[in-house]
Amino acid sequence: MKYSMYYASVTGNTEMLAKTVEKVLANETRVENAEDADLVCVGFWTNEGTASEEVRNYLKTLYNRKIFLFGTAGFGDSKTYLDGILEHVEDNLNDTNEVIGSFMCQGKMPQEVRDKYNKLKEEVPNQGAHYDLMISNFDKALTHPDENDLKRLEEAVLETVKKVK
Ligand SMILES: Cc1cc2nc3c(=O)[nH]c(=O)nc-3n(C[C@H](O)[C@H](O)[C@H](O)COP(=O)(O)O)c2cc1C
């Protein structure tokens, strides 16, 4: 099987996923161009509820491809939220493509984000409960992607490969 890999990662979370995907596919042939690939792997980090711009632009260049989509999100504690993001990301794909596998998990965020929530909490006291929730989510994200996330990702890749072969 020939596969291609494209991903964007600013702070390394999505890169961890990409490396895990590559490890699972170590015995397959990596090709540079998506046009030559039986499976196109695309990794994204979540920016305002969808993939960052470079990944959205990349997805728009794909036609007639089988795709494995993977990503990280800071607020990825709820499956409903993550599924919603995946839907927004898939909206960038032409109908000739098929997403045959996908995976998302939570990804830690920089400390400045927590500092900002604390500051806002002080500035807007009637929104305290809201910011407490954001801070609690921030703390939950700190350990992700974790070993269990990467294991689930490995399983998702293996299932996806079966659909190509
Ligand atoms: C500018 C910016 C916007 C973000 N927007 C969201 C968002 O809308 N939803 C979310 O769940 N996480 C959001 N995040 C968190 C990142 O998606 C998350 O930390 C991700 O794992 C970062 O991936 P990376 O380490 O591969 O860059 C945002 C982060 C930044 C820096």
XYZ file of C-alpha atoms and ligand atoms in Angstrom:
196
model
C 0.000 0.000 0.000
C 1.196 3.496 -0.822
C 0.408 6.311 1.575
C 1.054 10.023 1.769
C 1.260 12.196 4.876
C 0.433 15.876 5.295
C -0.034 17.568 8.638
C 0.213 20.872 10.446
C 1.266 21.160 14.066
C 2.329 24.282 15.936
C 3.013 22.943 19.433
C 3.698 19.282 18.617
C 0.462 17.499 19.590
C -0.640 16.684 16.050
C 2.948 15.826 15.184
C 2.846 13.136 17.895
C -0.185 11.643 16.146
C 1.502 11.859 12.726
C 4.569 10.029 14.040
C 2.336 7.310 15.468
C 0.528 6.917 12.137
C 3.903 6.643 10.378
C 5.054 4.041 12.889
C 1.981 1.893 12.196
C 2.557 2.280 8.447
C 6.307 1.596 8.687
C 6.083 -1.415 6.377
C 4.079 0.427 3.729
C 5.458 2.702 1.016
C 5.417 6.407 1.664
C 4.921 8.598 -1.412
C 5.220 12.383 -1.549
C 2.213 13.141 -3.759
C -1.334 12.417 -2.683
C -2.191 11.562 -6.328
C 0.067 8.496 -6.078
C -1.259 7.317 -2.716
C -3.793 4.574 -1.965
C -4.315 6.259 1.400
C -3.917 9.968 2.027
C -3.249 10.787 5.708
C -4.034 14.338 6.791
C -3.429 15.701 10.301
C -4.721 19.003 11.668
C -4.871 21.063 14.831
C -8.140 22.774 15.643
C -8.292 26.509 15.116
C -11.646 28.136 15.870
C -13.622 24.949 15.461
C -12.048 23.667 12.253
C -8.643 22.783 10.796
C -6.034 25.519 10.479
C -5.987 27.298 7.135
C -3.063 25.458 5.530
C -4.795 22.107 6.083
C -8.134 23.424 4.804
C -6.356 24.618 1.665
C -4.591 21.282 1.270
C -7.843 19.326 1.581
C -9.288 21.407 -1.261
C -6.561 20.128 -3.603
C -7.585 16.467 -3.208
C -9.699 14.502 -5.703
C -10.727 10.833 -5.852
C -8.709 9.961 -2.758
C -9.258 7.639 0.179
C -8.457 9.703 3.254
C -7.510 9.133 6.876
C -8.179 12.294 8.832
C -6.686 12.852 12.286
C -6.489 15.833 14.583
C -6.183 17.354 18.030
C -8.349 19.907 19.824
C -7.857 21.660 23.136
C -11.498 21.196 24.102
C -11.664 17.618 22.930
C -13.197 16.160 26.065
C -16.575 15.508 24.415
C -17.148 13.183 21.463
C -19.980 15.387 20.188
C -17.635 18.366 20.057
C -14.922 16.382 18.276
C -17.397 14.924 15.754
C -18.583 18.457 15.002
C -15.022 19.557 14.269
C -14.483 16.583 11.967
C -17.625 17.535 10.066
C -16.378 21.096 9.596
C -12.993 19.821 8.424
C -14.579 17.358 5.966
C -16.611 20.212 4.460
C -13.374 21.282 2.758
C -13.214 18.066 0.727
C -14.559 17.637 -2.763
C -17.307 14.947 -3.058
C -15.053 12.675 -5.137
C -13.049 11.898 -1.977
C -13.946 9.401 0.721
C -12.912 9.675 4.364
C -12.444 6.002 5.238
C -11.110 6.582 8.743
C -10.727 9.363 11.263
C -9.405 10.011 14.742
C -9.379 12.932 17.140
C -8.174 13.492 20.673
C -7.481 16.306 23.084
C -4.220 18.259 22.828
C -2.567 20.333 25.544
C -2.539 24.117 25.198
C 0.100 26.696 26.166
C 0.114 28.117 29.723
C -0.808 31.597 28.387
C -4.279 30.283 27.618
C -4.815 29.397 31.274
C -3.426 32.763 32.373
C -5.883 34.476 30.037
C -8.847 32.571 31.509
C -7.753 33.541 35.026
C -7.487 37.185 34.018
C -10.905 37.134 32.319
C -12.415 35.453 35.347
C -11.322 38.396 37.474
C -12.420 40.975 34.924
C -15.850 39.462 34.239
C -16.965 38.039 37.611
C -20.482 37.073 36.457
C -18.850 34.681 33.966
C -16.857 32.943 36.711
C -18.518 29.550 36.255
C -17.820 29.654 32.532
C -14.121 30.383 33.033
C -13.865 27.735 35.754
C -15.091 25.242 33.158
C -12.524 26.460 30.641
C -9.753 26.193 33.250
C -10.848 22.699 34.243
C -10.813 21.683 30.579
C -7.378 23.249 30.147
C -6.057 21.126 33.023
C -7.612 17.959 31.604
C -5.918 18.621 28.275
C -2.458 18.916 29.849
C -1.646 15.209 29.611
C -2.905 14.725 26.046
C -2.211 13.178 23.627
C -1.494 10.393 26.137
C -0.594 6.726 25.715
C -4.206 5.682 25.549
C -4.923 8.240 22.798
C -1.988 6.925 20.766
C -3.129 3.342 21.253
C -6.625 4.211 20.036
C -5.041 5.986 17.089
C -2.997 2.910 16.201
C -6.181 0.846 16.192
C -7.948 3.391 13.996
C -5.073 3.307 11.488
C -5.071 -0.489 11.365
C -8.841 -0.543 10.750
C -8.445 2.045 8.007
C -5.656 0.110 6.287
C -7.945 -2.948 6.112
C -10.405 -0.856 4.079
C -7.720 0.007 1.516
C -6.290 -3.461 0.993
C -5.191 30.230 17.813
C -5.695 28.943 18.419
C -7.038 28.602 18.268
C -7.535 27.421 18.819
N -8.850 27.108 18.660
C -9.339 25.972 19.215
C -10.718 25.615 19.068
O -11.519 26.308 18.438
N -11.138 24.488 19.646
C -10.310 23.656 20.339
O -10.775 22.632 20.833
N -8.995 23.954 20.502
C -8.502 25.079 19.954
N -7.149 25.363 20.092
C -6.255 24.396 20.784
C -5.432 23.549 19.803
O -6.243 23.058 18.742
C -4.809 22.326 20.512
O -4.012 22.733 21.581
C -4.025 21.464 19.536
O -3.752 20.218 20.128
C -2.721 22.097 19.081
O -2.102 21.202 18.180
P -0.546 21.247 17.813
O 0.226 20.998 19.076
O -0.375 20.149 16.813
O -0.273 22.601 17.236
C -6.660 26.558 19.559
C -5.303 26.901 19.699
C -4.823 28.084 19.158
C -3.354 28.428 19.349
